[in-house]
Short mmCIF file of C-alpha atoms in Angstrom, two decimals:
data_model
loop_
_atom_site.label_atom_id
_atom_site.label_comp_id
_atom_site.label_asym_id
_atom_site.label_seq_id
_atom_site.Cartn_x
_atom_site.Cartn_y
_atom_site.Cartn_z
CA MET A 119 -27.40 -17.09 -17.91
CA CYS A 120 -24.29 -15.49 -16.53
CA ARG A 121 -23.71 -14.28 -12.98
CA THR A 122 -20.83 -12.18 -11.69
CA VAL A 123 -19.36 -13.31 -8.40
CA ASP A 124 -17.00 -10.76 -6.78
CA LEU A 125 -14.14 -12.36 -4.86
CA ARG A 126 -12.66 -9.08 -3.62
CA HIS A 127 -14.12 -9.47 -0.15
CA ALA A 128 -13.00 -13.09 0.16
CA VAL A 129 -9.47 -12.32 -1.05
CA LEU A 130 -9.13 -9.28 1.23
CA ALA A 131 -10.58 -11.18 4.18
CA LYS A 132 -8.01 -13.93 3.72
CA ASN A 133 -5.21 -11.39 3.43
CA ASP A 134 -6.47 -9.54 6.53
CA GLY A 135 -6.37 -12.74 8.55
CA LEU A 136 -2.79 -13.43 7.48
CA ALA A 137 -1.83 -9.82 8.17
CA ALA A 138 -3.27 -9.97 11.67
CA GLU A 139 -1.29 -13.12 12.40
CA LEU A 140 1.85 -11.52 11.01
CA ARG A 141 1.32 -8.35 13.09
CA ALA A 142 0.98 -10.46 16.24
CA ASP A 143 4.11 -12.41 15.37
CA LEU A 144 6.12 -9.25 14.75
CA THR A 145 4.86 -7.79 18.04
CA ALA A 146 5.99 -10.94 19.83
CA ARG A 147 9.42 -10.48 18.26
CA GLY A 148 9.54 -6.85 19.46
CA MET A 149 9.34 -5.56 15.90
CA THR A 150 7.10 -3.02 14.15
CA ALA A 151 6.38 -3.06 10.43
CA VAL A 152 6.04 0.14 8.42
CA ASN A 153 4.30 -0.02 5.04
CA LEU A 154 5.64 2.61 2.62
CA MET A 155 3.47 3.32 -0.42
CA SER A 156 3.85 5.80 -3.26
CA SER A 157 3.75 6.22 -7.01
CA PRO A 158 6.88 5.36 -9.02
CA GLY A 159 9.43 8.22 -8.98
CA SER A 160 8.27 9.78 -5.69
CA GLY A 161 11.75 9.50 -4.17
CA LYS A 162 10.61 6.80 -1.72
CA THR A 163 13.78 4.70 -2.08
CA ALA A 164 16.13 7.68 -1.78
CA LEU A 165 14.38 8.88 1.37
CA LEU A 166 14.33 5.37 2.85
CA GLU A 167 18.09 5.03 2.29
CA ARG A 168 18.59 8.25 4.23
CA VAL A 169 16.34 7.04 7.07
CA LEU A 170 18.11 3.66 7.27
CA THR A 171 21.47 5.40 7.37
CA ARG A 172 20.32 7.82 10.05
CA ALA A 173 18.91 4.95 12.12
CA GLY A 174 22.35 3.35 12.10
CA GLU A 175 23.93 6.61 13.21
CA ARG A 176 21.47 6.79 16.07
CA GLY A 177 22.06 3.20 17.12
CA VAL A 178 18.58 1.99 16.09
CA ALA A 179 18.36 -1.51 14.60
CA VAL A 180 16.20 -1.41 11.46
CA ALA A 181 15.76 -3.51 8.32
CA ALA A 182 14.09 -3.12 4.92
CA LEU A 183 12.09 -5.37 2.64
CA THR A 184 11.76 -3.76 -0.79
CA ALA A 185 9.46 -4.89 -3.59
CA ASP A 186 9.62 -4.41 -7.31
CA LEU A 187 8.31 -6.13 -10.41
CA ALA A 188 11.88 -6.73 -11.58
CA THR A 189 15.57 -5.98 -10.81
CA GLU A 190 17.30 -5.79 -7.46
CA ASN A 191 18.38 -2.20 -7.95
CA ASP A 192 16.53 -0.80 -4.95
CA ALA A 193 17.93 -3.51 -2.61
CA ARG A 194 21.45 -2.65 -3.69
CA ARG A 195 20.80 1.06 -3.09
CA LEU A 196 19.32 0.48 0.34
CA ALA A 197 22.09 -1.91 1.34
CA ARG A 198 24.51 1.02 1.14
CA SER A 199 23.00 2.21 4.42
CA GLY A 200 24.43 -0.80 6.22
CA ALA A 201 21.00 -2.06 7.27
CA PRO A 202 19.84 -5.62 6.52
CA VAL A 203 17.91 -5.58 3.25
CA LYS A 204 15.93 -8.12 1.21
CA GLN A 205 14.47 -7.79 -2.26
CA VAL A 206 11.06 -9.18 -3.20
CA LEU A 207 10.43 -9.63 -6.91
CA THR A 208 6.68 -9.81 -7.51
CA GLY A 209 6.96 -11.14 -11.06
CA GLY A 210 4.43 -8.64 -12.42
CA LEU A 211 2.10 -8.40 -9.43
CA CYS A 212 1.34 -4.75 -8.79
CA HIS A 213 1.29 -4.97 -4.98
CA LEU A 214 2.58 -6.91 -2.03
CA GLU A 215 0.32 -9.24 0.00
CA ALA A 216 0.71 -10.40 3.59
CA ASP A 217 1.78 -13.95 2.67
CA GLN A 218 4.58 -12.60 0.50
CA VAL A 219 5.91 -10.56 3.41
CA ARG A 220 5.57 -13.48 5.85
CA GLU A 221 7.53 -15.92 3.71
CA HIS A 222 10.56 -13.62 3.82
CA LEU A 223 10.54 -13.27 7.59
CA ALA A 224 11.01 -16.86 8.75
CA ASP A 225 14.64 -16.36 9.87
CA TRP A 226 15.01 -12.70 9.09
CA PRO A 227 15.61 -9.89 10.03
CA PRO A 228 17.97 -10.09 13.04
CA ARG A 229 16.28 -10.40 16.41
CA ALA A 230 17.40 -6.98 17.60
CA THR A 231 15.48 -5.24 14.77
CA ARG A 232 12.98 -2.69 16.08
CA ALA A 233 11.49 -1.42 12.82
CA LEU A 234 10.98 -3.28 9.56
CA PHE A 235 10.38 -0.96 6.60
CA VAL A 236 8.35 -2.59 3.84
CA GLU A 237 8.79 -0.63 0.62
CA ASN A 238 5.75 -1.56 -1.45
CA VAL A 239 5.59 -1.67 -5.24
CA GLY A 240 5.40 1.82 -6.75
CA ASN A 241 1.64 2.10 -7.15
CA LEU A 242 -1.12 4.00 -5.34
CA VAL A 243 -4.00 1.80 -6.53
CA CYS A 244 -3.52 -1.92 -5.94
CA PRO A 245 -1.56 -1.76 -2.64
CA ALA A 246 -4.04 0.56 -0.98
CA THR A 247 -6.41 -2.09 0.46
CA TYR A 248 -3.87 -4.82 1.28
CA ASP A 249 -2.81 -4.97 4.92
CA LEU A 250 0.76 -6.28 5.21
CA GLY A 251 0.80 -6.67 8.98
CA GLU A 252 2.05 -3.12 9.46
CA SER A 253 1.44 -0.96 12.52
CA LEU A 254 2.24 2.24 10.60
CA ARG A 255 1.12 2.98 7.05
CA VAL A 256 2.94 5.85 5.33
CA VAL A 257 1.95 7.29 1.95
CA LEU A 258 4.56 9.42 0.15
CA MET A 259 4.10 11.90 -2.67
CA SER A 260 6.55 14.25 -4.33
CA VAL A 261 5.96 17.92 -5.18
CA THR A 262 6.29 17.09 -8.89
CA GLU A 263 3.13 14.94 -8.87
CA GLY A 264 0.57 17.72 -8.49
CA GLU A 265 -1.43 19.04 -5.53
CA ASP A 266 -4.59 17.05 -6.38
CA LYS A 267 -3.09 13.58 -6.11
CA PRO A 268 -4.79 12.87 -2.74
CA VAL A 269 -8.25 13.37 -4.18
CA LYS A 270 -7.36 11.29 -7.26
CA TYR A 271 -6.30 8.40 -4.99
CA PRO A 272 -8.52 8.79 -1.93
CA THR A 273 -8.19 5.16 -0.80
CA ALA A 274 -4.42 5.27 -0.49
CA PHE A 275 -4.31 8.69 1.16
CA GLY A 276 -7.48 8.09 3.16
CA LEU A 277 -6.07 5.02 4.91
CA ALA A 278 -2.64 6.54 5.75
CA HIS A 279 -1.43 7.00 9.29
CA LEU A 280 1.09 9.53 8.01
CA VAL A 281 1.53 11.41 4.73
CA VAL A 282 5.06 12.39 3.64
CA LEU A 283 5.64 15.10 1.05
CA THR A 284 8.93 14.40 -0.70
CA LYS A 285 11.35 16.46 -2.83
CA THR A 286 10.39 19.65 -1.04
CA ASP A 287 13.63 21.22 -2.27
CA LEU A 288 11.90 21.30 -5.70
CA ALA A 289 8.64 22.84 -4.49
CA GLN A 290 9.39 26.36 -5.70
CA PRO A 291 10.70 25.53 -9.20
CA ALA A 292 7.85 23.02 -9.60
CA GLY A 293 5.32 25.69 -8.64
CA PHE A 294 3.85 23.38 -6.01
CA ASP A 295 1.14 24.93 -3.81
CA GLU A 296 1.45 23.27 -0.40
CA GLU A 297 -1.68 24.90 0.98
CA VAL A 298 -3.81 23.44 -1.81
CA PHE A 299 -2.14 20.07 -1.30
CA ALA A 300 -2.81 20.22 2.47
CA ASP A 301 -6.47 21.03 1.80
CA HIS A 302 -6.80 17.97 -0.47
CA VAL A 303 -5.16 15.72 2.12
CA GLU A 304 -7.52 17.01 4.80
CA ARG A 305 -10.51 16.29 2.61
CA VAL A 306 -9.74 12.59 2.31
CA ASN A 307 -8.06 12.03 5.69
CA PRO A 308 -9.03 14.63 8.31
CA GLY A 309 -6.37 15.22 10.93
CA VAL A 310 -3.56 13.18 9.36
CA GLU A 311 -0.08 14.72 9.71
CA VAL A 312 1.82 15.84 6.58
CA LEU A 313 5.57 15.63 7.03
CA ARG A 314 7.83 17.60 4.65
CA SER A 315 10.97 15.79 3.49
CA SER A 316 13.88 15.92 1.08
CA ALA A 317 16.38 13.16 0.52
CA ARG A 318 18.72 15.76 -0.96
CA THR A 319 18.76 18.22 1.94
CA GLY A 320 17.91 15.73 4.73
CA GLU A 321 14.73 17.57 5.74
CA GLY A 322 12.30 15.27 7.49
CA VAL A 323 14.68 12.30 7.79
CA ASP A 324 14.87 12.45 11.61
CA GLY A 325 11.21 13.39 11.75
CA LEU A 326 10.14 10.26 9.89
CA LEU A 327 12.43 8.07 11.97
CA ASP A 328 11.06 9.62 15.17
CA ARG A 329 7.47 8.82 14.14
CA VAL A 330 8.44 5.26 13.31
CA LEU A 331 10.15 4.86 16.71
CA ALA A 332 7.08 6.27 18.41
CA ALA A 333 5.04 3.52 16.77
CA CYS A 334 7.63 1.01 17.92
CA SER A 335 7.17 2.28 21.46
CA GLY A 336 3.43 1.66 21.31
CA VAL A 337 2.26 5.20 20.58
CA THR A 338 -1.07 4.92 18.76
CA PRO A 339 -0.82 6.47 15.30
CA HIS A 340 -3.43 8.65 13.67
CA ARG A 341 -6.63 6.68 13.08
CA PRO A 342 -8.04 7.40 9.58
CA VAL A 343 -11.78 7.99 9.36
CA LEU A 344 -11.77 5.91 6.17
CA ALA A 345 -11.54 2.34 7.49
CA ARG A 346 -11.55 -0.66 5.17
CA GLN A 347 -14.97 -1.74 6.49
CA HIS A 348 -16.28 1.64 5.41
CA LEU A 349 -14.76 1.19 1.96
CA GLU A 350 -16.29 -2.19 1.40
CA ARG A 351 -19.65 -1.21 2.83
CA HIS A 352 -19.87 1.68 0.39
CA GLY A 353 -18.39 -0.16 -2.58
CA HIS A 354 -15.42 2.23 -2.79
CA THR A 355 -12.37 0.23 -3.75
CA HIS A 356 -9.33 0.74 -5.91
CA ALA A 357 -11.24 -0.87 -8.73
CA HIS A 358 -13.59 2.08 -8.76
CA GLU A 359 -10.69 4.52 -8.71
CA HIS A 360 -9.52 2.93 -11.93
CA GLY A 361 -13.02 3.30 -13.37
CA HIS A 362 -13.71 -0.42 -13.53
CA GLU A 363 -17.22 -1.43 -12.66
CA HIS A 364 -18.31 -4.99 -12.12
CA ALA A 365 -21.12 -6.10 -14.41
CA PRO A 366 -24.46 -6.49 -12.67
CA GLU A 367 -26.00 -9.89 -12.33
CA ALA A 368 -27.74 -10.82 -15.53
CA GLU A 369 -31.50 -10.68 -15.46
CA SER A 370 -33.28 -14.01 -15.38
CA GLY A 371 -35.99 -14.84 -17.87
CA PRO A 372 -36.33 -15.87 -21.47
CA GLU A 373 -34.09 -13.05 -22.77
CA ALA A 374 -31.19 -14.15 -20.54
CA ALA A 375 -31.55 -17.89 -21.02
CA PRO A 376 -28.92 -19.85 -23.01
CA GLU A 377 -29.88 -20.62 -26.58
CA GLY A 378 -29.17 -24.34 -26.37
CA PRO A 379 -30.30 -26.84 -23.74
CA ASP A 380 -26.76 -28.11 -23.20
CA GLU A 381 -25.17 -24.67 -22.79
CA ALA A 382 -24.22 -24.24 -19.15
CA ALA A 383 -24.49 -20.97 -17.25
CA SER A 384 -21.24 -19.66 -15.83
CA ASP A 385 -19.88 -17.57 -13.00
CA VAL A 386 -17.32 -14.92 -13.90
CA ILE A 387 -15.22 -14.37 -10.80
CA ALA A 388 -13.57 -10.98 -10.72
CA SER A 389 -10.17 -10.34 -9.17
CA PRO A 390 -9.53 -7.83 -6.36
CA ALA A 391 -8.23 -5.33 -8.93
CA GLY A 392 -11.58 -5.36 -10.61
CA GLN A 393 -10.36 -7.18 -13.69
CA PRO A 394 -10.37 -10.92 -14.35
CA SER A 395 -6.96 -12.55 -14.02
CA ASP A 396 -5.64 -16.02 -14.85
CA ALA A 397 -5.52 -16.86 -11.17
CA VAL A 398 -9.13 -16.10 -10.36
CA LEU A 399 -11.08 -16.08 -13.64
CA GLN A 400 -12.99 -19.35 -13.63
CA THR A 401 -15.96 -20.70 -15.52
CA VAL A 402 -18.12 -22.81 -13.26
CA ALA A 403 -20.98 -24.83 -14.68
CA ASP A 404 -24.26 -24.68 -12.81
CA GLY A 405 -24.62 -27.56 -10.46
CA SER A 406 -20.89 -28.17 -10.12
#
């Protein structure tokens, strides 16, 4: 007999606890974390470099923690802004978690820092349900990605406090329909603001920084209708967006019984991403 035990809730609950502690610690330090999420190639790093540079010009102390599977290319790019920057190499992990962020903040960034930008791994699936201790969650998407991306990735867009449309200077040649895009955003996250931006022209750079500073000043951001509790209660997670379904518990009875008397039943423990991984796939004999 084989039973499937889903550890998603336990893993997310542990992460949520760490994220809450981290958020409280950052608040005590007078700092606000901003979680930036997007697909690869959205222009997130280029826009962030412009924002960090502009913050320096405006006399605002900011820092950036940037994550990638490999290379320190983004950290080198962001460091050109003059802001303190750290690189996190996830070693293949497709998202950041709260403990990874916390371990880089023991003696960093400088005390005067008001806003800490956390540039997540380029991915709109895995990072969507992981709280990093942020007070502002921003999802970015470029005009070259298609108007229907919000409805393809409803968890990421549905939990955003702010949506940023990037590379708007390419909207016309790309044939991007902003009205259709806005309708799709509204479907998954009613009332959320969509900010237009372009790292090339500078559009939206001050606007994004202003919204971050508002969060730093205690202004309550947009509250998405789609809360994590709602997601878990309705079984809507990033695993489902990928099309992965967890196997139902095997039926008991003669048909499901092991063939031999010494053959132990096992629990297959699924990872948060909906697929077994080396870290969480375990076979546990009954009675152990």
